[in-house]
């Protein structure tokens, strides 16, 4: 650290020192906060029997959202990403009575009404999970601030493709 700091102009050296202090402070806070007793809100418990399987996606989704909000409440994170499957994931949404793989359905032609209706149900489910996140943020007071956590949060929902069957943004 000193070897690099001594070679920097004074303004950059000050930035490096401030960054180093921040890292030290974060390391100390992390080391001292290993107990769950210090948390404002306890993390959700994983219900017995929940495994990381496709059929458990609804339960895992809610647990992940609860953990995400919990990490904001306890100031463990200020930015989060919630992604359900990889872009070429072959998840089957059996809880929606859909036995076809999501990715395969997305490549079906527009005239395939059955595939279209299944994709609407899948995307509706994703929208409902987003609504759960938004309601959770809205019902959570922002620690140390006025308003809800939603009032202080930017949420972006996106898909890398507009149409999976043509790989276009239409």
XYZ file of C-alpha atoms in Angstrom:
170
model
C 0.000 0.000 0.000
C 2.648 2.518 1.058
C 4.763 1.761 -2.009
C 1.877 2.584 -4.341
C 0.539 5.482 -2.267
C 3.904 7.250 -2.267
C 3.986 7.251 -6.078
C 0.586 8.883 -6.477
C -0.203 12.569 -6.728
C -1.553 13.962 -3.462
C -5.192 14.041 -4.622
C -5.084 10.374 -5.695
C -3.202 9.401 -2.543
C -5.992 10.942 -0.439
C -8.580 8.918 -2.376
C -6.575 5.730 -1.871
C -6.229 6.399 1.859
C -9.961 7.084 2.186
C -10.719 3.888 0.292
C -8.364 1.951 2.546
C -10.104 3.357 5.630
C -13.467 2.341 4.188
C -12.260 -1.210 3.537
C -10.842 -1.421 7.082
C -14.108 -0.146 8.546
C -16.144 -2.637 6.513
C -13.870 -5.505 7.554
C -14.230 -4.519 11.212
C -18.005 -4.177 10.925
C -18.235 -7.556 9.252
C -16.010 -9.188 11.866
C -18.070 -7.678 14.683
C -21.472 -8.444 13.172
C -21.182 -12.201 12.868
C -23.933 -12.645 15.451
C -27.550 -12.650 14.297
C -28.367 -10.719 17.475
C -27.192 -7.474 15.827
C -29.652 -7.699 12.946
C -32.664 -5.412 12.756
C -34.625 -8.239 11.116
C -33.696 -11.908 11.253
C -33.173 -13.756 7.949
C -36.012 -16.069 6.897
C -35.747 -19.710 7.853
C -35.485 -22.281 5.073
C -38.565 -24.478 5.534
C -37.799 -28.132 6.095
C -37.793 -30.166 2.897
C -37.105 -27.258 0.517
C -34.418 -28.301 -1.919
C -32.893 -26.442 -4.840
C -35.149 -28.084 -7.410
C -37.200 -26.624 -10.214
C -40.520 -27.483 -8.530
C -39.436 -25.474 -5.495
C -38.959 -22.275 -7.484
C -42.055 -20.572 -6.001
C -40.853 -21.178 -2.429
C -37.240 -20.350 -3.266
C -38.361 -17.159 -5.000
C -40.145 -15.919 -1.887
C -37.181 -16.859 0.312
C -34.772 -15.038 -2.016
C -36.984 -11.949 -2.051
C -37.259 -12.030 1.742
C -33.455 -12.328 1.998
C -32.996 -9.482 -0.480
C -35.228 -7.137 1.524
C -33.615 -8.345 4.751
C -30.172 -7.471 3.385
C -31.399 -3.947 2.623
C -32.969 -3.538 6.077
C -29.751 -4.622 7.782
C -27.599 -2.509 5.431
C -25.728 -5.549 4.097
C -26.427 -4.461 0.533
C -27.673 -1.464 -1.370
C -27.826 -3.135 -4.780
C -29.332 -6.513 -5.600
C -30.040 -8.672 -8.618
C -32.806 -11.237 -8.701
C -32.568 -13.673 -11.606
C -34.656 -16.808 -11.854
C -33.066 -18.857 -14.607
C -30.198 -18.531 -17.011
C -31.047 -17.144 -20.429
C -31.107 -20.580 -22.044
C -32.547 -22.272 -18.967
C -34.893 -25.148 -19.562
C -36.944 -24.636 -16.411
C -40.299 -26.368 -16.433
C -42.981 -24.449 -14.582
C -44.821 -27.521 -13.296
C -46.608 -25.521 -10.561
C -48.304 -23.641 -13.428
C -49.277 -26.958 -15.046
C -46.730 -26.361 -17.800
C -44.598 -29.386 -18.632
C -42.731 -27.740 -21.522
C -39.330 -26.127 -20.980
C -39.540 -22.326 -20.822
C -36.690 -21.778 -23.284
C -38.181 -24.206 -25.797
C -41.578 -22.489 -25.545
C -39.968 -19.114 -26.207
C -38.751 -20.359 -29.604
C -42.148 -21.514 -30.804
C -43.622 -19.557 -33.737
C -46.170 -16.827 -33.040
C -48.953 -18.928 -34.563
C -48.543 -21.582 -31.827
C -51.351 -20.346 -29.548
C -50.734 -23.067 -26.934
C -47.105 -21.965 -26.513
C -48.175 -18.309 -26.458
C -50.711 -18.933 -23.679
C -48.126 -20.854 -21.646
C -45.630 -18.011 -22.027
C -48.283 -15.551 -20.839
C -48.825 -17.707 -17.722
C -45.064 -17.919 -17.113
C -44.557 -14.177 -17.503
C -47.597 -13.508 -15.318
C -45.979 -15.607 -12.590
C -42.750 -13.599 -12.891
C -44.793 -10.376 -12.678
C -46.525 -11.668 -9.541
C -43.132 -12.335 -7.956
C -42.061 -8.794 -8.833
C -45.296 -7.553 -7.244
C -44.440 -9.531 -4.097
C -41.038 -7.799 -3.977
C -42.604 -4.370 -4.474
C -45.233 -4.994 -1.776
C -42.531 -6.217 0.594
C -40.486 -3.057 -0.039
C -43.592 -0.885 0.302
C -44.536 -2.427 3.660
C -41.002 -2.060 5.050
C -40.061 1.271 6.635
C -36.783 2.710 5.359
C -34.407 2.518 8.353
C -33.489 5.993 9.559
C -35.559 7.725 6.861
C -39.133 8.748 6.193
C -41.247 6.560 3.977
C -41.007 2.975 2.864
C -38.063 1.100 1.479
C -39.829 1.209 -1.900
C -39.782 5.018 -1.734
C -35.972 4.819 -1.676
C -35.498 2.014 -4.214
C -35.151 1.884 -7.990
C -36.503 -1.372 -9.417
C -35.837 -2.412 -13.008
C -37.434 -5.466 -14.612
C -35.976 -6.542 -17.910
C -35.584 -9.383 -20.351
C -32.634 -9.624 -22.693
C -34.987 -10.353 -25.596
C -38.336 -8.998 -26.617
C -39.168 -12.087 -28.663
C -37.367 -15.335 -28.027
C -38.395 -16.990 -31.280
C -36.686 -14.341 -33.414
C -34.076 -13.028 -30.928
C -35.249 -9.489 -31.575
C -36.258 -6.620 -29.328
C -39.764 -6.436 -30.851
